[in-house]
Tab-separated table of C-alpha atoms in Angstrom:
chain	number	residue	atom	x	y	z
A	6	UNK	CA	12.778	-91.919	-144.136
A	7	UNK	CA	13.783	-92.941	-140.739
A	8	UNK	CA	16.223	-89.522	-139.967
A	9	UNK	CA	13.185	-87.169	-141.051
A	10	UNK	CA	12.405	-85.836	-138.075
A	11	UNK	CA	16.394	-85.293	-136.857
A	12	UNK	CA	17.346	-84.291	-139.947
A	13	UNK	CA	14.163	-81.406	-140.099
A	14	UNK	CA	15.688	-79.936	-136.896
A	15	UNK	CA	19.233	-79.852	-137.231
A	16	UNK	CA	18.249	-78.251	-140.503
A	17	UNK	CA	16.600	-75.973	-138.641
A	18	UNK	CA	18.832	-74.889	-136.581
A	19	UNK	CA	21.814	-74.809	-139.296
A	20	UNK	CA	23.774	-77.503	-137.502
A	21	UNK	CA	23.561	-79.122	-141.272
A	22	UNK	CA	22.987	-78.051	-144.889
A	23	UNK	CA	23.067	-81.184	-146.538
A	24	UNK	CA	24.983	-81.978	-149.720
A	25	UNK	CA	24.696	-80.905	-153.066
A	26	UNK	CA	21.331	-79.354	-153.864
A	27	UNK	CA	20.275	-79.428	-150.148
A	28	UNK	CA	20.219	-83.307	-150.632
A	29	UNK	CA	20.021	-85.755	-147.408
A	30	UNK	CA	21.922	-88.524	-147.434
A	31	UNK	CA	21.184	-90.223	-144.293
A	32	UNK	CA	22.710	-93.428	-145.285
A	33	UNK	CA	26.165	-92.026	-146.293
A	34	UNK	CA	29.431	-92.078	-143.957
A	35	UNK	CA	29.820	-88.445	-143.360
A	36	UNK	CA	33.404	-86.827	-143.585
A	37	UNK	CA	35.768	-86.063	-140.584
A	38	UNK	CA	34.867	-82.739	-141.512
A	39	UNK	CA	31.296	-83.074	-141.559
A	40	UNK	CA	31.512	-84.467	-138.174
A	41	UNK	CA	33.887	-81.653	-136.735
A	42	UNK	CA	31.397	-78.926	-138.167
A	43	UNK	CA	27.906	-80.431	-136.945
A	44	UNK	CA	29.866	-80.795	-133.559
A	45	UNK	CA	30.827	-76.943	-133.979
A	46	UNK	CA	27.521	-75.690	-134.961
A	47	UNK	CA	26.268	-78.381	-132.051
A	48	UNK	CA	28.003	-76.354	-129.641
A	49	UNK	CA	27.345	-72.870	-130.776
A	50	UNK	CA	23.437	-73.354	-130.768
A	51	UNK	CA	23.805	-74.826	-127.261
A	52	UNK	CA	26.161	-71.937	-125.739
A	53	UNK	CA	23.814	-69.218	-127.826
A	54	UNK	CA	20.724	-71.041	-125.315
A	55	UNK	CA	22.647	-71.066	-122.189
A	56	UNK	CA	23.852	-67.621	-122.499
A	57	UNK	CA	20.044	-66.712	-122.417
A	58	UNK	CA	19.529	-68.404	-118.981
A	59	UNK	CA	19.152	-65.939	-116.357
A	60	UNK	CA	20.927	-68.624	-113.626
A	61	UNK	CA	23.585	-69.514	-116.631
A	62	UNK	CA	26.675	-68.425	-114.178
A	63	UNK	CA	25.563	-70.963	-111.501
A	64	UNK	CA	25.202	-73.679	-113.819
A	65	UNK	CA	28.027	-72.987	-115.505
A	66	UNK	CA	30.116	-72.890	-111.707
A	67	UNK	CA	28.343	-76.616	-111.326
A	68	UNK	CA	29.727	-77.854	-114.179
A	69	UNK	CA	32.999	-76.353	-113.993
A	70	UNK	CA	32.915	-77.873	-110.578
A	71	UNK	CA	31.913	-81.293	-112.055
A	72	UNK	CA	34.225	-81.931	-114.624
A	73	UNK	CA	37.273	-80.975	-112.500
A	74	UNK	CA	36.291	-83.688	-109.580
């Protein structure tokens, strides 16, 4: 299918579990609350890798000082 690949790594990395019997539904209109929890699990995987950056505290100043200009 054409979400194979996507779907194989967000698997992966637990962002989703699929629906019943680890079924894929690529096709489907996901819930509010799928959404909100593959946004969740999004962010966690992404802060878990930034923490492990050894220059995470200036990136994280950069940023900071982006998104308050």
């Amino acid at each position: 299918p054409w979400a194979k690949t996507a779907v194989d790594t967000l698997f992966e990395k637990g962002i989703i579990k699929g629906r019943e019997n680890n079924m894929f539904c690529p096709s489907d209109i996901i819930t509010r609350e799928e959404f909100l929890k593959m946004i969740i699990e999004s962010l966690t995987v992404y802060s878990a890798i930034l923490n492990n950056l050894t220059d995470f505290n200036l990136i994280k100043r950069f940023l900071l000082h982006k998104l308050t200009q």
